[in-house]
N, CA, C and O atoms as a MOPAC input file, in Angstrom:
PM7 MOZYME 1SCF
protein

 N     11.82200 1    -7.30600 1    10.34200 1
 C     11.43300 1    -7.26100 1     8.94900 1
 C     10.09700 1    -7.97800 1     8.83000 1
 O      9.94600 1    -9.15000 1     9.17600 1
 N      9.22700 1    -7.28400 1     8.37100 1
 C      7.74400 1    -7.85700 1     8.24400 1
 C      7.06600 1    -8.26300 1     9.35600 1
 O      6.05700 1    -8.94900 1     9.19500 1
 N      7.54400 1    -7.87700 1    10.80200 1
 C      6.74400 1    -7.94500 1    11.87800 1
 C      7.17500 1    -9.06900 1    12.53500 1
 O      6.49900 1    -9.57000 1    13.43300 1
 N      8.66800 1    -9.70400 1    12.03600 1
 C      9.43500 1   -10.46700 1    12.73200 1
 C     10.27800 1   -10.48300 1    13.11200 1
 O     10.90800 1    -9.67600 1    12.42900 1
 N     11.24100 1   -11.05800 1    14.20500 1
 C     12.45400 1   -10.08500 1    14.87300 1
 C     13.83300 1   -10.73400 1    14.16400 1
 O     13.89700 1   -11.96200 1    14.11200 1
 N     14.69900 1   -10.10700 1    13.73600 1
 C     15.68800 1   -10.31900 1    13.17300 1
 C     17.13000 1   -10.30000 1    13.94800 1
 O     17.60700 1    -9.26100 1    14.40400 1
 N     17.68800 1   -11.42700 1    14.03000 1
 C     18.51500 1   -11.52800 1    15.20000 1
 C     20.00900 1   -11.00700 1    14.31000 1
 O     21.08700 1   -10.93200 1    14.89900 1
 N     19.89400 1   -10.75600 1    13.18500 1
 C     21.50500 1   -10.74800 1    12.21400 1
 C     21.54600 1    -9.57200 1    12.45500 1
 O     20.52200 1    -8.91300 1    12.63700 1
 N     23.08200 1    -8.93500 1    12.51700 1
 C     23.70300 1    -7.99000 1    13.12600 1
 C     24.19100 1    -7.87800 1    11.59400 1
 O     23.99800 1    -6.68700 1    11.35000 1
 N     24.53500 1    -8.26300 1    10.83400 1
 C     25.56600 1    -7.93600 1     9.47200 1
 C     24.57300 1    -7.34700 1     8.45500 1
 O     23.66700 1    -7.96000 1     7.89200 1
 N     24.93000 1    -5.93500 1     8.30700 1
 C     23.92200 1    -5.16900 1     7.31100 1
 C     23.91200 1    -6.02400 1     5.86300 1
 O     22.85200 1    -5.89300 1     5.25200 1
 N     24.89900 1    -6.86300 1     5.22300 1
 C     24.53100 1    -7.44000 1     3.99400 1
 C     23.70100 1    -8.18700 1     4.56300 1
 O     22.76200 1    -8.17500 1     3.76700 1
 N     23.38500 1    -8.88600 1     5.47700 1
 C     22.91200 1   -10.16000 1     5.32600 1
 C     21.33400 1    -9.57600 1     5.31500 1
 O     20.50700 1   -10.13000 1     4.59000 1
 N     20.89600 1    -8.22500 1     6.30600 1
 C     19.80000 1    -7.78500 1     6.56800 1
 C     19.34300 1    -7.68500 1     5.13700 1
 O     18.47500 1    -8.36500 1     4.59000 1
 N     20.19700 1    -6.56100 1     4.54000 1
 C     19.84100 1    -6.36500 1     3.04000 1
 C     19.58700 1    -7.06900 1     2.31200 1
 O     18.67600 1    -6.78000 1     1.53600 1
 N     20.35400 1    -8.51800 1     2.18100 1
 C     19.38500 1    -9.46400 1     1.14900 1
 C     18.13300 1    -9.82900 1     2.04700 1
 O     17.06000 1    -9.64900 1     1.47000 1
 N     18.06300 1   -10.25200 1     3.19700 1
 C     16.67500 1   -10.45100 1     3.41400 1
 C     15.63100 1    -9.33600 1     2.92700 1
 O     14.79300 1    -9.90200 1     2.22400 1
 N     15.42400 1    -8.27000 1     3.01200 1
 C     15.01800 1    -7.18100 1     2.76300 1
 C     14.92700 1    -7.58100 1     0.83600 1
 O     13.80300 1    -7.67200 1     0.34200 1
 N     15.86800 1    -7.73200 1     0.15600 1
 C     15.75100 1    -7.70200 1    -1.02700 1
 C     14.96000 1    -8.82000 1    -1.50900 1
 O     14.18800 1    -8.86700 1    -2.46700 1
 N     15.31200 1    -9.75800 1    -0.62800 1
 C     14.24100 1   -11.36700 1    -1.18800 1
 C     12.63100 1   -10.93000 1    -1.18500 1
 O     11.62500 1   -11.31900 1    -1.77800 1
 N     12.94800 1    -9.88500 1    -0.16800 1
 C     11.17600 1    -9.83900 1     0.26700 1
 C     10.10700 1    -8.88100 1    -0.79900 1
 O      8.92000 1    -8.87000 1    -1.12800 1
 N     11.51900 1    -8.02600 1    -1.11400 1
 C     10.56700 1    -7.19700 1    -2.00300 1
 C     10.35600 1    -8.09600 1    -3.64100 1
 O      9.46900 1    -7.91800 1    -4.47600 1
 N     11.52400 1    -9.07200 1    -3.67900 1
 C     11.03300 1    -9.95000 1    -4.53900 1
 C     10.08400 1   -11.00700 1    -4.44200 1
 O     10.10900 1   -11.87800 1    -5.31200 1
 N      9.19400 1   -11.07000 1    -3.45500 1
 C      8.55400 1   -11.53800 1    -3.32700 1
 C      7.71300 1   -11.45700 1    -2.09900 1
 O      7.89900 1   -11.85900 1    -0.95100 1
 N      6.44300 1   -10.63100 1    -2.84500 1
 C      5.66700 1    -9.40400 1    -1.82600 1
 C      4.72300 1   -10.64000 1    -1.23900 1
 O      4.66300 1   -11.70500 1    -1.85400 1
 N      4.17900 1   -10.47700 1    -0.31900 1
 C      3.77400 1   -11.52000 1     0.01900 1
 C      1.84700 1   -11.17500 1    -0.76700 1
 O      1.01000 1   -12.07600 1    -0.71700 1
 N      1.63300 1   -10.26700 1    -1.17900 1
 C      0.08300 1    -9.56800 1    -1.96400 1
 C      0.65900 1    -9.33700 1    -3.69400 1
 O      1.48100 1    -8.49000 1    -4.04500 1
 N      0.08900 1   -10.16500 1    -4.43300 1
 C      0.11800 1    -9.39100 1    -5.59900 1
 C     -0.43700 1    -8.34900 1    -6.01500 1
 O     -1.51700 1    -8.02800 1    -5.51900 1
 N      0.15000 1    -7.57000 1    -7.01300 1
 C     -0.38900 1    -6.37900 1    -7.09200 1
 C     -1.82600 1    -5.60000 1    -7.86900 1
 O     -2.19500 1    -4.42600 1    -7.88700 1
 N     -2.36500 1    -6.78500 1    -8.43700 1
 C     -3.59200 1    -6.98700 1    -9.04500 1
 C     -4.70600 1    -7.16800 1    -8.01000 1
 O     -5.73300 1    -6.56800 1    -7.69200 1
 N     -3.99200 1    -8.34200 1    -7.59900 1
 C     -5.07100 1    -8.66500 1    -6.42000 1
 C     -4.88900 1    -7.26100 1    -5.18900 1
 O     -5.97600 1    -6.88000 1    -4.75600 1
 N     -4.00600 1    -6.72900 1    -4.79300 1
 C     -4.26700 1    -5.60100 1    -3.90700 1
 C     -5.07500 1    -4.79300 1    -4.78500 1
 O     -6.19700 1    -4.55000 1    -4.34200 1
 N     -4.81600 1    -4.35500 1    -5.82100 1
 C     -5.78800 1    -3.45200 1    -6.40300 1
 C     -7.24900 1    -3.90800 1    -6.25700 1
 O     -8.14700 1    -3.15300 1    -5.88300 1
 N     -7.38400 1    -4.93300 1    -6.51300 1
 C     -8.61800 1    -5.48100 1    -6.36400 1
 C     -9.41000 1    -5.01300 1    -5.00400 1
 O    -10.43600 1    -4.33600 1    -4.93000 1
 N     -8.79400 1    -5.45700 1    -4.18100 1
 C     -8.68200 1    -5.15400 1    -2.89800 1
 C     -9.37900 1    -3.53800 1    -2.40400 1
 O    -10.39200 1    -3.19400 1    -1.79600 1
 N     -8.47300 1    -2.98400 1    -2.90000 1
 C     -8.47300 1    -1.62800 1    -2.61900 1
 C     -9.57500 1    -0.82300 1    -3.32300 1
 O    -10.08600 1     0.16000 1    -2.78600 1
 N     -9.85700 1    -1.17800 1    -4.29800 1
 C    -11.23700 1    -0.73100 1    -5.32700 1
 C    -12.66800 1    -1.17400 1    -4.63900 1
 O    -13.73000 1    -0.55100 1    -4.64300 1
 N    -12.33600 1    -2.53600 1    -4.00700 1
 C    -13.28300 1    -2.65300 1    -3.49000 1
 C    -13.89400 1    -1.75300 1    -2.14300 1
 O    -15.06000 1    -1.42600 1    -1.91900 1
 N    -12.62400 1    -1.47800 1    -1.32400 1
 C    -12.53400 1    -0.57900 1    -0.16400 1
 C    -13.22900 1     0.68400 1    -0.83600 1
 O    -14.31300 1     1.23200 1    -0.63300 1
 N    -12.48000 1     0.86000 1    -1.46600 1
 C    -12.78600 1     2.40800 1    -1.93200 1
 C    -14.50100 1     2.63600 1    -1.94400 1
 O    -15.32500 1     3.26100 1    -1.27700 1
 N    -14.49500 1     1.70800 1    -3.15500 1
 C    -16.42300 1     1.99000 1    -3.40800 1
 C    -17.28900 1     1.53600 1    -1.72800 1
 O    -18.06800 1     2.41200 1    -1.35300 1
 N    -17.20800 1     0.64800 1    -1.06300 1
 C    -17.30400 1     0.70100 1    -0.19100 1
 C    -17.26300 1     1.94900 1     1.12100 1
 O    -18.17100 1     2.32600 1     1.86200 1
 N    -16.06200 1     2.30600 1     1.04900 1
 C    -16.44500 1     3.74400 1     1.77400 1
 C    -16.89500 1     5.18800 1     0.77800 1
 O    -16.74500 1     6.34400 1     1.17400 1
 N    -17.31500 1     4.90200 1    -0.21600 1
 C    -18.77200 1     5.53600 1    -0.68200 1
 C    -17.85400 1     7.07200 1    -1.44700 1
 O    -18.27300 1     8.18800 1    -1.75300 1
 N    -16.17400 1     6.29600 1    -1.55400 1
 C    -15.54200 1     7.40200 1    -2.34600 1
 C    -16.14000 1     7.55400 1    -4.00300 1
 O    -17.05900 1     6.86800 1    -4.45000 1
 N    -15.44500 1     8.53700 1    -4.71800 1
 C    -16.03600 1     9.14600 1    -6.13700 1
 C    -15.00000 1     9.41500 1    -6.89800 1
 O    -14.35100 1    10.42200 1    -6.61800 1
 N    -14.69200 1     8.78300 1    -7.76800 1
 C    -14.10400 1     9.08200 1    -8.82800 1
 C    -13.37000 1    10.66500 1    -8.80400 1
 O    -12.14700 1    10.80400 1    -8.80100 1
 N    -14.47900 1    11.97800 1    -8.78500 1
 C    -14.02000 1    13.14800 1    -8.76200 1
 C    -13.48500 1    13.61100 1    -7.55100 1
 O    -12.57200 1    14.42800 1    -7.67200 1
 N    -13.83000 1    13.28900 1    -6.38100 1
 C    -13.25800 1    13.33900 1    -4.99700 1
 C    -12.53800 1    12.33500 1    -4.52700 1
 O    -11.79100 1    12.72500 1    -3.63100 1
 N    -12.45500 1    11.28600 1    -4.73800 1
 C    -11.34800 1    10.18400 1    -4.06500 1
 C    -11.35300 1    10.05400 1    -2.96300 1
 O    -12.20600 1    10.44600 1    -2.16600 1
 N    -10.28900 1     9.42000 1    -2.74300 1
 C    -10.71100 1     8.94500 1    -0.43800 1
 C     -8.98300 1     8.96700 1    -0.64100 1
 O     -8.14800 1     8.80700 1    -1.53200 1
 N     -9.05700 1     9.25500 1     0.71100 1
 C     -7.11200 1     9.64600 1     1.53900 1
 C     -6.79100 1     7.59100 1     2.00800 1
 O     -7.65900 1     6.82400 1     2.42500 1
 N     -5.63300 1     7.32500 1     1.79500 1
 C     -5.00400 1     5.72300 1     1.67700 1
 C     -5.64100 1     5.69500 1     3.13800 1
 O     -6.39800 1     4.78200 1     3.46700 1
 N     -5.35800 1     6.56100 1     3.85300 1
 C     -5.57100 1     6.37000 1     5.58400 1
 C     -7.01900 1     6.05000 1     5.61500 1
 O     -7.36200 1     5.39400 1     6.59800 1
 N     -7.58100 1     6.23900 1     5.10100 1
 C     -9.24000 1     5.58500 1     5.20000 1
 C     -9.45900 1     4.50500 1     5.07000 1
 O    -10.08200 1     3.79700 1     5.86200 1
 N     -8.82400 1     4.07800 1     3.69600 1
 C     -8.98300 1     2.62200 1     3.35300 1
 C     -8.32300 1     1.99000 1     4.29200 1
 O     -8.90400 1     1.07600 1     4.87700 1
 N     -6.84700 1     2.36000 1     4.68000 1
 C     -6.09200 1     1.00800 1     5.53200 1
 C     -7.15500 1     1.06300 1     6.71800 1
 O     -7.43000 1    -0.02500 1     7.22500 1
 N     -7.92400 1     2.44700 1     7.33400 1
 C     -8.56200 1     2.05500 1     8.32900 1
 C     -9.53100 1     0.90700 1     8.36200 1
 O     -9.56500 1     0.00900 1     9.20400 1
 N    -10.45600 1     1.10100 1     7.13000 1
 C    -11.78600 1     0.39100 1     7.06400 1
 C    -11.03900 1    -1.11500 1     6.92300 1
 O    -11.50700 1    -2.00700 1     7.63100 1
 N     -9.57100 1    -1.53800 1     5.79000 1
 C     -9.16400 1    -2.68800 1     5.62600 1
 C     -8.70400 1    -3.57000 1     7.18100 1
 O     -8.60600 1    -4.78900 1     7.31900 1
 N     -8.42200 1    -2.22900 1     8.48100 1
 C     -8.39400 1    -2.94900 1     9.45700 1
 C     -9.25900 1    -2.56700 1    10.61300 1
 O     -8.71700 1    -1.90000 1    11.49400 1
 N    -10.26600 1    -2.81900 1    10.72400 1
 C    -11.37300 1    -2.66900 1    11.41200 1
 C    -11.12800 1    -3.79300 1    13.29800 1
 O    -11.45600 1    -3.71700 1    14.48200 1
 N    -10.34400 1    -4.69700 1    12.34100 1
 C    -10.76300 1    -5.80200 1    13.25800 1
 C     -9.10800 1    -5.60500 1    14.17000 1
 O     -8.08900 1    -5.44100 1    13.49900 1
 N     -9.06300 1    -5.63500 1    15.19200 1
 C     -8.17400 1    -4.99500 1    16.18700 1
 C     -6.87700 1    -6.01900 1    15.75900 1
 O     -5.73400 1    -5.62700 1    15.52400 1
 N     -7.32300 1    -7.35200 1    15.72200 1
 C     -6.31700 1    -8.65000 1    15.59300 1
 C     -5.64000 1    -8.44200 1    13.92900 1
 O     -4.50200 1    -8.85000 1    13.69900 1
 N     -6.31800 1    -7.90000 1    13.04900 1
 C     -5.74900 1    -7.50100 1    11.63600 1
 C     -5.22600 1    -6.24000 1    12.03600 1
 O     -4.04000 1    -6.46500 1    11.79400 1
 N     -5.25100 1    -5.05300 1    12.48200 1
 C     -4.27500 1    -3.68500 1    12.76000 1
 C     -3.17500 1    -4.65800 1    13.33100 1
 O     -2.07300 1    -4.56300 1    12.79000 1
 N     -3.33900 1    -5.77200 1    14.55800 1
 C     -1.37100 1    -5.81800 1    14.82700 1
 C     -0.71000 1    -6.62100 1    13.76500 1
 O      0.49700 1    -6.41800 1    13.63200 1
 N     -1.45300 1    -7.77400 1    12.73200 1
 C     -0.47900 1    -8.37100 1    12.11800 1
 C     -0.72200 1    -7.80600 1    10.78900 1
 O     -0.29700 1    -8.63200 1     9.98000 1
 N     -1.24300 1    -6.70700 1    10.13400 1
 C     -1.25200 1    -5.35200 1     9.05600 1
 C     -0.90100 1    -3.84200 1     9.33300 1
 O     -1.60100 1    -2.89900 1     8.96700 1
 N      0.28200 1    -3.74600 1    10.03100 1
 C      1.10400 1    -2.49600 1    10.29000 1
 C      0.83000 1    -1.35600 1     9.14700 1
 O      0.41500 1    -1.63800 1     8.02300 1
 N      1.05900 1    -0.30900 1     9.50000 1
 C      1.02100 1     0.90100 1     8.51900 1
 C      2.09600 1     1.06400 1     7.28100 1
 O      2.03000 1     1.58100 1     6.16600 1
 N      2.91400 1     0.51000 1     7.87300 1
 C      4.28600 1    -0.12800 1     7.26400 1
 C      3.86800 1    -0.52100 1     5.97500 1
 O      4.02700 1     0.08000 1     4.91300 1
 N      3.10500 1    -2.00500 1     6.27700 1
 C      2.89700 1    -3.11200 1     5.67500 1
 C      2.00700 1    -2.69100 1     4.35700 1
 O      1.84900 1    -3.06100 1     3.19300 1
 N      1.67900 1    -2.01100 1     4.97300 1
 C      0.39600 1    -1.19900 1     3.69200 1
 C      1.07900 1    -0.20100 1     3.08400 1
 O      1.03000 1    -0.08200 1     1.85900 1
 N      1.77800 1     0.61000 1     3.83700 1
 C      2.45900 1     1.45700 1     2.80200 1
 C      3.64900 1     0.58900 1     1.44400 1
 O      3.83600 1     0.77700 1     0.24200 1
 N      4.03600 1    -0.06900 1     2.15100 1
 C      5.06500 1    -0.82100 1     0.79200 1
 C      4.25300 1    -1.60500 1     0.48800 1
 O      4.84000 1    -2.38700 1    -0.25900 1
 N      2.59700 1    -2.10400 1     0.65500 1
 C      2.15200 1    -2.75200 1    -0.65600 1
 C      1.39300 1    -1.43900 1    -1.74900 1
 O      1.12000 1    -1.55500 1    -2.94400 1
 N      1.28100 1    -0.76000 1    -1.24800 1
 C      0.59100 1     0.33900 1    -1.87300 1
 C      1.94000 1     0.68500 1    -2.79600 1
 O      1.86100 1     0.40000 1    -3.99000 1
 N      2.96600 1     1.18500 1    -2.38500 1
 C      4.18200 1     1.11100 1    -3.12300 1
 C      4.70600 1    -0.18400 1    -4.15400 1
 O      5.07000 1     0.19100 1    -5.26900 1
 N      4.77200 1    -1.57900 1    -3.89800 1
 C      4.82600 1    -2.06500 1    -4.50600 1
 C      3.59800 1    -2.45300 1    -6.00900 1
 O      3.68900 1    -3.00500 1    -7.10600 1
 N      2.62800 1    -1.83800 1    -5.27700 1
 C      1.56100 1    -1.73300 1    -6.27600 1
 C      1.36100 1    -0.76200 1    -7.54600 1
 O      0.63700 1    -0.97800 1    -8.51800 1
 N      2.35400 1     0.60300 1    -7.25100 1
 C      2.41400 1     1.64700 1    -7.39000 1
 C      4.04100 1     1.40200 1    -8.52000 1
 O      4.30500 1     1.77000 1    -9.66400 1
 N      4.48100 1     0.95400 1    -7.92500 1
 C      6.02800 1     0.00800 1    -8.84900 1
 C      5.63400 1    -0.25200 1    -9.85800 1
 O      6.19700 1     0.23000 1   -10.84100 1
 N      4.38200 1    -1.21800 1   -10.03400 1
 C      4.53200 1    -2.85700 1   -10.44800 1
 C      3.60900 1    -2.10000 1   -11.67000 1
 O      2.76300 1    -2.96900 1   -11.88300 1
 N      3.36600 1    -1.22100 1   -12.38600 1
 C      2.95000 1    -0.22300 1   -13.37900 1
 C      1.34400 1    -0.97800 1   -13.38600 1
 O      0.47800 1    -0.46900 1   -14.09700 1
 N      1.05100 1    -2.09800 1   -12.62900 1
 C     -0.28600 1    -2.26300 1   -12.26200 1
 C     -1.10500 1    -1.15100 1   -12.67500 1
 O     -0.51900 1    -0.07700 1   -12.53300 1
 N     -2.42600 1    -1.05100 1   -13.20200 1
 C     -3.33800 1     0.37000 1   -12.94500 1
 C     -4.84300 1     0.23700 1   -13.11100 1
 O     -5.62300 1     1.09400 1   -12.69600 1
 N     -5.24100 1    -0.94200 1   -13.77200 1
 C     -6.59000 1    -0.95100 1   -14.19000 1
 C     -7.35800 1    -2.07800 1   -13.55400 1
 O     -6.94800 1    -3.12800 1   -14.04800 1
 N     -8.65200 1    -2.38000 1   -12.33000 1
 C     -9.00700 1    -3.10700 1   -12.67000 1
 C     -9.73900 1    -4.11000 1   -13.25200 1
 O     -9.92700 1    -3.98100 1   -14.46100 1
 N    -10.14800 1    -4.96300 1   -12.77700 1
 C    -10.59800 1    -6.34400 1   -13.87300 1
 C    -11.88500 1    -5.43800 1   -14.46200 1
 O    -12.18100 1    -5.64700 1   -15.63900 1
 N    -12.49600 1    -4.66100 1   -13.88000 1
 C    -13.67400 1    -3.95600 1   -14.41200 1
 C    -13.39400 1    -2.87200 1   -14.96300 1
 O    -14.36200 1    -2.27700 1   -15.43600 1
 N    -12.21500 1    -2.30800 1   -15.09400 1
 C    -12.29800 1    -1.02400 1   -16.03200 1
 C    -11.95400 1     0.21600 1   -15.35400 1
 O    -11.90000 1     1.30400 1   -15.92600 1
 N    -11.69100 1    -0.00500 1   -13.94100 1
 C    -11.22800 1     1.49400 1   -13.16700 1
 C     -9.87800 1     1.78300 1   -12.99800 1
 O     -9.00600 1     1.05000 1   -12.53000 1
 N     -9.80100 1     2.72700 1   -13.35100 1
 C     -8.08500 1     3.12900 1   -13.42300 1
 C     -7.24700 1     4.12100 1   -11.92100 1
 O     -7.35300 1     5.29000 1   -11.54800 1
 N     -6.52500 1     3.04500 1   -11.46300 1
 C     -6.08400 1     3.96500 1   -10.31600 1
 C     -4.98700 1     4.95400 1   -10.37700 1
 O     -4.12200 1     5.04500 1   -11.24800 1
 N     -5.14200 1     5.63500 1    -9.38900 1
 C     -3.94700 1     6.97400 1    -9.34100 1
 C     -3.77600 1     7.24300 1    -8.05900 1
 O     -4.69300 1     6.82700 1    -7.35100 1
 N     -2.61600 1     7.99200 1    -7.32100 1
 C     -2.49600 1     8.38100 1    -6.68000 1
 C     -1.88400 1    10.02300 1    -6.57600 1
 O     -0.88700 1    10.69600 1    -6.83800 1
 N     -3.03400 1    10.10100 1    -6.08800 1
 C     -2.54400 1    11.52500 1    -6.44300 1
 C     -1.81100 1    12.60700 1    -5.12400 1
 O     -2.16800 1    12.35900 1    -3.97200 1
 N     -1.04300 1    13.49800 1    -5.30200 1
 C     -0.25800 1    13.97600 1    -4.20200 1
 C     -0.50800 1    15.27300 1    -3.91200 1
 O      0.07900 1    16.15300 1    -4.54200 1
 N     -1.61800 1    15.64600 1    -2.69500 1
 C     -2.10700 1    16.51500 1    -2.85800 1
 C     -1.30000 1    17.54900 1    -1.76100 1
 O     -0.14400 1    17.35800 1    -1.38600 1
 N     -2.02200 1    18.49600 1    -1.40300 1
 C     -0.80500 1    19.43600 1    -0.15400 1
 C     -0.99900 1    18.60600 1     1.20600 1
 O     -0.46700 1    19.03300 1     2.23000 1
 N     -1.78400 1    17.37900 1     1.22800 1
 C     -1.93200 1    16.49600 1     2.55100 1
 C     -0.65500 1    15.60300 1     2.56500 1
 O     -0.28800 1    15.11800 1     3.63500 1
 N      0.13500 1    15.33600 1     1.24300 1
 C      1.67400 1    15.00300 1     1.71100 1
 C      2.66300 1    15.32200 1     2.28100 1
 O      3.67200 1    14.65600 1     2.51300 1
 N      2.29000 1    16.90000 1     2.66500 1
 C      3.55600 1    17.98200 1     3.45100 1
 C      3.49900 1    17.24200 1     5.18600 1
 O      4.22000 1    17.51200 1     6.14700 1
 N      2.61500 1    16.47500 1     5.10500 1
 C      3.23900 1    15.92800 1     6.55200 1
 C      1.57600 1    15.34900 1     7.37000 1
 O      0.49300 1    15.41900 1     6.79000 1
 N      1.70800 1    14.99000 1     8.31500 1
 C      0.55200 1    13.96500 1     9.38900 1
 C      0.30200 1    13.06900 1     8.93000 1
 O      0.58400 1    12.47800 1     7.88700 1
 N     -0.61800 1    12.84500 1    10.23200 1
 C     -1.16400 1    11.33900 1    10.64600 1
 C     -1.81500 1    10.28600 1     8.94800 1
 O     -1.99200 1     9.06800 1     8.94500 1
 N     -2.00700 1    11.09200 1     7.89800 1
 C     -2.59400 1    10.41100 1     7.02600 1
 C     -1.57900 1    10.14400 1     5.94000 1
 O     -2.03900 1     9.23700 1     5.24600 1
 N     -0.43600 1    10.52000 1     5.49900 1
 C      0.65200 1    10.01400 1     4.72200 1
 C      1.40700 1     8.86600 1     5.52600 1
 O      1.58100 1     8.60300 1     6.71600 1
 N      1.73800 1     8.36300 1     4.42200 1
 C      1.98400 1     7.24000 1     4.17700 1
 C      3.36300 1     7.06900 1     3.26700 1
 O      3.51000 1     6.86300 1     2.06300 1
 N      4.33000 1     7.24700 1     4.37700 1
 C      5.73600 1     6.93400 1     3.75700 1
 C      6.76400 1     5.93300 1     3.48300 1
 O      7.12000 1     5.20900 1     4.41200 1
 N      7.44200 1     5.76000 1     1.97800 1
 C      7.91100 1     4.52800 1     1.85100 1
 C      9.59900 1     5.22100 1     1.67100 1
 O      9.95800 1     6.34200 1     1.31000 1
 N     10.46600 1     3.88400 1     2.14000 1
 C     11.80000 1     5.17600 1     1.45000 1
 C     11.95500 1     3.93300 1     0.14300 1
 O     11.73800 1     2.73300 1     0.30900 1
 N     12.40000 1     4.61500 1    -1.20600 1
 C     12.67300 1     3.78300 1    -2.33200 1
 C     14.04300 1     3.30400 1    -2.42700 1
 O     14.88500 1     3.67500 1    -1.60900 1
 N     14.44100 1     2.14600 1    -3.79600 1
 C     14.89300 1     1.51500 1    -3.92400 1
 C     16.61200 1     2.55800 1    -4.00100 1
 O     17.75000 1     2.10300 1    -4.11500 1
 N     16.24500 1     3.76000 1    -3.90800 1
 C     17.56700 1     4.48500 1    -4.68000 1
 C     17.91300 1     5.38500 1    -2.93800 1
 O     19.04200 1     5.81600 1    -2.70400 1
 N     16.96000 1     5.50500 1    -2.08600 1
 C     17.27600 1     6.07600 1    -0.79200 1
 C     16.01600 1     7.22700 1    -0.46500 1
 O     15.70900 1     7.70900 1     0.62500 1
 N     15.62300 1     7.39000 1    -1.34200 1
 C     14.80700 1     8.91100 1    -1.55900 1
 C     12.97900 1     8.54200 1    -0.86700 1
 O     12.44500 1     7.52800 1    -1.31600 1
 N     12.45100 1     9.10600 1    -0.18600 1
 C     11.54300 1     9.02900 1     0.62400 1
 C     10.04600 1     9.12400 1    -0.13700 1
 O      9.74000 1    10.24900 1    -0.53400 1
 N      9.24200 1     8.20700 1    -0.33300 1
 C      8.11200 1     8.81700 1    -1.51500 1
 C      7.00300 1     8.38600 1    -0.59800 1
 O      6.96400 1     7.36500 1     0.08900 1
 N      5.80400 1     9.66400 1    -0.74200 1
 C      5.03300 1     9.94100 1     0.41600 1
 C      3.81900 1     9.62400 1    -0.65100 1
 O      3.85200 1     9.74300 1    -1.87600 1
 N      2.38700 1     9.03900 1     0.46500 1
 C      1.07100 1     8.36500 1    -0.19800 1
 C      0.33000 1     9.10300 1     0.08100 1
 O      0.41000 1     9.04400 1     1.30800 1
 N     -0.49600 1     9.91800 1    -0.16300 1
 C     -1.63300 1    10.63400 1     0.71900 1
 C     -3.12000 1     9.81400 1     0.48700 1
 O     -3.72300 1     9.18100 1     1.35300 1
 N     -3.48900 1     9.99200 1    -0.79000 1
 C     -5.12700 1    10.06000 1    -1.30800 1
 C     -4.92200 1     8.81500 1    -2.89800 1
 O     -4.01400 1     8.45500 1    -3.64700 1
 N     -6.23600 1     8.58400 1    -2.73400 1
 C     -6.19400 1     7.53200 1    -3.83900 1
 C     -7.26800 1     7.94400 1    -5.02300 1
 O     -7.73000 1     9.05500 1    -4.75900 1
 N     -7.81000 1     7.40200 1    -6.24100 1
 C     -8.73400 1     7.82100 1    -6.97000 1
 C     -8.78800 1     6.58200 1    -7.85400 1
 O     -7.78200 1     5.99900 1    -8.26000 1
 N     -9.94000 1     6.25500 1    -8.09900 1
 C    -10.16500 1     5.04200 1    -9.22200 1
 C    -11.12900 1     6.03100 1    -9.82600 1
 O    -11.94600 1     6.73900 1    -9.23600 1
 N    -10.78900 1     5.91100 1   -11.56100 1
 C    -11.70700 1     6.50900 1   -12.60200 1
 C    -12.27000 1     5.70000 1   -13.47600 1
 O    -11.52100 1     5.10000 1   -14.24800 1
 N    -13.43200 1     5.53700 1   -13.54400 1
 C    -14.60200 1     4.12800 1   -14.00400 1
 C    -14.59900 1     4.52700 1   -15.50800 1
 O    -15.15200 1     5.45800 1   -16.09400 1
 N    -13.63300 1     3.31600 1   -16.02900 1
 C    -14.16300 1     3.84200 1   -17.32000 1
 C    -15.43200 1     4.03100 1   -18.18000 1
 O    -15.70300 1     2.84900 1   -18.38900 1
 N    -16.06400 1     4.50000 1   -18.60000 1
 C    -17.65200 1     4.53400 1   -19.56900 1
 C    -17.18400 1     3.31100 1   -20.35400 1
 O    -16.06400 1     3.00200 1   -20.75900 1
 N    -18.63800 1     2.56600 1   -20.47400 1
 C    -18.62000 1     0.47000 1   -21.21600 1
 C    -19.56800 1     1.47800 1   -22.36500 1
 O    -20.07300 1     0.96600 1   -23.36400 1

């Protein structure tokens, strides 16, 4: 769980660990947005075209020692918990979305979480829309 080895054999006990954690993400979800807006404009995405999540987690892990302790995992349930947390705007006025395009039917660039009810919800592409000041 979270890139640490879990020696408990008793599925309740796994499950509350698992449940503590999502109560308490270790990224808030403002600040990931933050985060991620910044990525975005950075890799030189557009409002009307957007950039695929797999870009950003790439550029967010560039550095070989951040890919092993920032798993694909790890990014997909903060992107999910971000995506939860009805989070959407940030501090400057850009409004995120994710949008689900035919690049969710499957590969290397989705980004799958399974949810709180069992059901599998897939990430492809992202979009921040700048509001006009």
């Amino acid at each position: 769980v979270d890139a640490q080895r879990t020696r408990t054999l008793r599925p309740s006990a796994l499950a509350k660990r698992i449940a503590d954690q999502r109560k308490h993400p270790g990224t808030k979800p403002q600040q990931f947005l933050e985060v991620l807006h910044a990525t975005y404009r950075r890799a030189g995405a557009t409002g009307s075209a957007g950039a695929t999540l797999s870009d950003l987690y790439e550029i967010l892990t560039l550095h070989p020692d951040t890919r092993r302790t920032y798993s694909r995992a790890e990014f997909a349930r903060d992107v999910f918990l971000l995506d939860a947390s009805g989070v959407r705007a940030t501090k400057s006025g850009a409004n995120v979305s994710f949008p689900a395009a035919t690049g969710t039917k499957g590969g290397a660039k989705v980004f799958q979480v399974v949810t709180e009810d069992g059901m599998p919800k897939n990430y492809y592409g992202i979009r921040f829309q700048e509001t006009p000041r």
